[in-house]
């Protein structure tokens, strides 16, 4: 089930409804789209959109943490984003360096722990260094996990998991019949999130209605909320609107709605 929030819904009455604090989605995943269009509308270079998008990450991470979200996963760079012009890729690779150099003290103050999923060994050394430092600096934090998908692709993640399982079968360590949902989940990049590994709510900004290779396995039963807002315009109110929308849904996980008494 998905729905589409238009600008009025995000800024208007939906946001004014009180959220049910007992039904805050534990894991929210966001496809942060529309940085380029945001910049284009202002006659700015695309990288200005990414810079503003980075500031939105700060705002939304703090807002999610205050609302009681346990995991916030953000699609920051896909395995397909290397196809962009070199200057833009270079800028996107520099963003984590800027982000963590200015924001780690705030993350620690908010008890937020950084995690990264993706093929990080293919990132430039300076990006890897920034990411590893942020993970180390926030390792003691026990609050929300801020999970960046960096050089991440959902299909590649599944292929890697299947390779690992096939190798174990070949080595005689595993029977093909032992492979089930749980074992595959255990081999994905979200495995260490344990019972929080699958997003409850997936948000995509900027009006596109597709998954773009994001968490293909993990979103099997996620609720989807799409909004027209470009990522740089997304804010705490937008997040609350998406959560409000989520709270109106009846999740059945393939079963039936409970009978009314
Ligand atoms: C999609 O918008 C956005 C990206 C590919 C990059 C997202 C990155 C950020 C929001 C900053 C991340 C910050 C950190 C700290 C890593 P687009 O460029 O495809 O927009 P368009 O579809 O309008 O062109």
XYZ file of C-alpha atoms and ligand atoms in Angstrom:
285
model
C 0.000 0.000 0.000
C 1.409 3.396 -0.860
C 0.165 6.918 -1.076
C 1.255 10.192 -2.498
C 1.423 13.343 -0.386
C 1.082 16.583 -2.302
C 2.564 19.853 -1.090
C -0.637 20.973 0.675
C -0.847 17.741 2.614
C 2.741 18.078 3.787
C 2.470 21.661 4.922
C -1.201 21.702 5.826
C -3.647 19.963 8.059
C -2.171 16.443 8.017
C 0.931 17.741 9.740
C -1.174 19.342 12.444
C -2.688 16.020 13.484
C -1.152 14.586 16.625
C 1.058 11.573 16.073
C 0.361 8.411 18.029
C 3.578 8.021 20.030
C 2.964 4.301 20.435
C 2.981 3.794 16.646
C 6.172 5.506 15.543
C 7.764 3.354 12.793
C 10.872 1.746 14.278
C 12.798 1.736 10.983
C 12.324 4.458 8.369
C 14.163 4.297 5.047
C 14.311 7.294 2.727
C 15.135 7.631 -0.967
C 16.380 11.222 -0.934
C 15.486 12.416 -4.428
C 15.170 15.801 -6.118
C 18.383 17.606 -5.177
C 19.069 18.361 -8.838
C 15.546 19.635 -9.543
C 15.604 21.774 -6.406
C 18.824 23.434 -7.647
C 17.563 23.754 -11.228
C 14.433 25.591 -10.041
C 16.732 28.154 -8.396
C 19.125 28.378 -11.382
C 21.861 26.875 -9.223
C 24.342 24.117 -10.107
C 23.211 20.592 -9.179
C 25.816 20.374 -6.424
C 24.074 23.238 -4.610
C 21.103 20.881 -4.322
C 23.292 18.154 -2.852
C 24.757 20.614 -0.357
C 21.299 21.685 0.768
C 20.332 17.997 0.802
C 23.132 17.362 3.267
C 21.682 19.996 5.600
C 18.312 18.279 5.316
C 19.985 15.051 6.453
C 21.028 16.840 9.653
C 17.532 18.204 10.289
C 15.749 14.946 9.552
C 18.185 12.784 11.543
C 17.636 14.896 14.663
C 13.868 15.028 14.128
C 13.622 11.251 13.654
C 15.696 10.621 16.740
C 13.501 12.953 18.833
C 10.368 11.218 17.568
C 11.684 7.854 18.779
C 12.648 6.279 15.453
C 15.152 3.458 16.085
C 16.780 3.212 12.636
C 16.896 5.816 9.876
C 18.339 4.478 6.617
C 19.226 7.046 3.944
C 20.041 6.245 0.298
C 23.023 8.555 -0.185
C 24.786 6.970 -3.190
C 23.741 3.998 -5.296
C 25.920 1.547 -7.219
C 24.413 3.178 -10.336
C 25.281 6.779 -9.333
C 28.849 6.330 -10.685
C 27.309 6.969 -14.134
C 26.897 10.673 -13.258
C 29.415 13.307 -14.464
C 32.775 12.978 -12.691
C 32.534 16.415 -11.037
C 29.170 15.505 -9.489
C 30.419 12.083 -8.317
C 33.480 13.742 -6.784
C 31.246 16.217 -4.958
C 28.980 13.443 -3.671
C 32.064 11.565 -2.421
C 33.193 14.670 -0.551
C 29.822 15.165 1.169
C 30.315 12.509 3.865
C 33.672 14.127 4.704
C 31.991 17.549 5.160
C 28.994 16.047 6.900
C 30.853 14.046 9.504
C 33.511 16.709 10.127
C 30.785 19.144 11.216
C 28.004 16.926 12.519
C 29.568 14.177 14.657
C 29.433 16.242 17.902
C 25.701 16.798 17.296
C 25.210 13.098 16.595
C 26.941 12.204 19.856
C 24.889 14.824 21.740
C 21.751 13.167 20.353
C 23.067 9.645 21.150
C 22.894 8.715 17.428
C 25.115 5.899 16.141
C 26.382 5.910 12.551
C 26.258 2.767 10.418
C 27.079 2.413 6.729
C 25.915 -0.262 4.288
C 27.270 -0.666 0.784
C 30.459 -1.542 -1.057
C 32.508 0.986 0.924
C 35.869 -0.480 -0.117
C 35.237 1.027 -3.604
C 34.893 4.562 -2.206
C 37.779 7.062 -2.324
C 40.176 6.672 0.626
C 39.177 10.042 2.144
C 35.472 9.066 2.098
C 36.231 5.691 3.678
C 38.323 7.389 6.344
C 35.527 9.872 7.192
C 32.962 7.095 7.408
C 35.122 4.827 9.577
C 35.964 7.716 11.888
C 32.277 8.607 12.306
C 31.412 4.964 13.036
C 34.176 4.832 15.660
C 33.259 8.223 17.190
C 29.614 7.233 17.640
C 30.134 3.540 18.493
C 29.190 4.164 22.139
C 25.843 5.820 21.254
C 22.811 3.750 22.195
C 20.005 5.736 20.567
C 18.906 5.880 16.934
C 21.045 4.208 14.263
C 21.694 6.531 11.302
C 22.363 4.073 8.500
C 23.842 5.507 5.299
C 23.499 3.458 2.124
C 26.701 4.421 0.315
C 27.629 2.717 -2.938
C 24.677 0.456 -2.193
C 22.510 -1.539 -4.600
C 19.724 -3.922 -3.638
C 20.392 -6.466 -6.395
C 24.156 -6.459 -5.794
C 23.483 -7.022 -2.091
C 21.330 -10.082 -2.879
C 23.905 -11.400 -5.374
C 26.641 -11.122 -2.729
C 24.464 -13.004 -0.240
C 23.669 -15.746 -2.786
C 27.366 -16.144 -3.648
C 28.145 -16.661 0.041
C 25.404 -19.246 0.480
C 26.337 -21.081 -2.759
C 29.935 -21.281 -1.607
C 28.848 -22.793 1.713
C 26.712 -25.376 -0.101
C 29.695 -26.204 -2.343
C 31.906 -26.617 0.744
C 29.361 -29.006 2.268
C 28.663 -26.597 5.156
C 25.028 -26.021 4.202
C 22.185 -28.011 2.642
C 20.142 -26.207 -0.071
C 17.005 -26.943 1.991
C 18.472 -24.985 4.933
C 18.174 -21.765 2.917
C 15.121 -19.825 4.067
C 14.002 -16.189 4.518
C 15.835 -15.869 7.796
C 19.151 -17.147 6.430
C 19.006 -14.768 3.461
C 18.174 -11.828 5.779
C 21.164 -12.868 7.889
C 23.475 -12.416 4.875
C 22.295 -8.943 3.876
C 23.929 -5.655 4.865
C 21.150 -4.978 7.393
C 21.750 -8.232 9.312
C 23.341 -6.494 12.299
C 20.151 -4.477 12.862
C 18.521 -7.734 14.066
C 14.755 -7.362 14.515
C 14.930 -3.802 13.101
C 16.454 -4.888 9.783
C 13.333 -4.375 7.634
C 11.975 -0.809 7.229
C 8.446 -0.239 8.505
C 8.108 2.888 6.387
C 9.782 3.787 3.096
C 9.633 7.417 1.985
C 10.635 8.710 -1.456
C 10.768 12.418 -2.143
C 10.385 14.366 -5.382
C 7.462 12.587 -6.998
C 9.091 9.513 -8.549
C 7.194 6.265 -7.945
C 9.926 3.650 -8.035
C 12.386 1.821 -5.762
C 15.559 2.423 -7.800
C 17.243 -0.739 -6.500
C 16.860 0.220 -2.824
C 16.504 -2.480 -0.143
C 14.619 -4.795 -2.490
C 14.467 -7.689 -0.031
C 13.904 -5.658 3.117
C 10.903 -3.577 1.914
C 8.719 -6.665 1.241
C 6.166 -5.512 3.849
C 7.102 -1.843 4.270
C 4.485 0.877 3.901
C 5.374 3.324 1.110
C 4.832 7.087 1.257
C 5.718 9.201 -1.760
C 5.851 12.969 -1.571
C 6.208 15.650 -4.225
C 8.623 17.649 -2.090
C 12.252 17.750 -3.222
C 14.665 16.404 -0.620
C 16.243 19.818 0.198
C 12.742 21.079 1.148
C 11.909 18.054 3.307
C 11.837 18.909 7.015
C 10.485 17.833 10.397
C 6.900 18.639 9.349
C 7.311 16.525 6.202
C 8.607 13.633 8.293
C 5.706 13.939 10.723
C 3.237 13.999 7.803
C 4.716 10.792 6.394
C 4.559 9.135 9.812
C 0.984 10.325 10.252
C 0.119 8.746 6.898
C 1.847 5.517 8.022
C -0.207 5.505 11.214
C -3.441 5.453 9.192
C -2.432 2.200 7.488
C -3.461 -1.297 8.602
C -0.479 -3.568 8.253
C -1.467 -7.170 7.682
C 1.792 -8.832 6.531
C -0.182 -11.045 4.158
C -2.752 -12.009 6.801
C -6.267 -10.704 7.406
C -7.411 -7.604 9.273
C -8.461 -8.447 12.858
C -12.228 -9.068 13.116
C -14.267 -6.234 14.617
C -16.009 -7.358 17.850
C 19.155 12.252 -5.678
O 18.805 13.501 -6.198
C 20.164 12.436 -4.659
C 21.383 11.832 -4.661
C 21.843 10.895 -5.698
C 22.351 12.120 -3.612
C 21.761 12.200 -2.258
C 22.721 12.771 -1.318
C 22.393 13.663 -0.367
C 21.018 14.096 -0.108
C 23.379 14.162 0.569
C 23.877 13.030 1.383
C 24.584 13.458 2.535
C 25.507 12.712 3.150
C 25.925 13.131 4.455
C 26.109 11.498 2.571
P 19.090 13.778 -7.729
O 20.436 14.384 -7.852
O 18.909 12.519 -8.515
O 17.958 14.815 -8.049
P 17.188 14.959 -9.433
O 16.456 13.670 -9.663
O 16.276 16.116 -9.187
O 18.218 15.242 -10.477
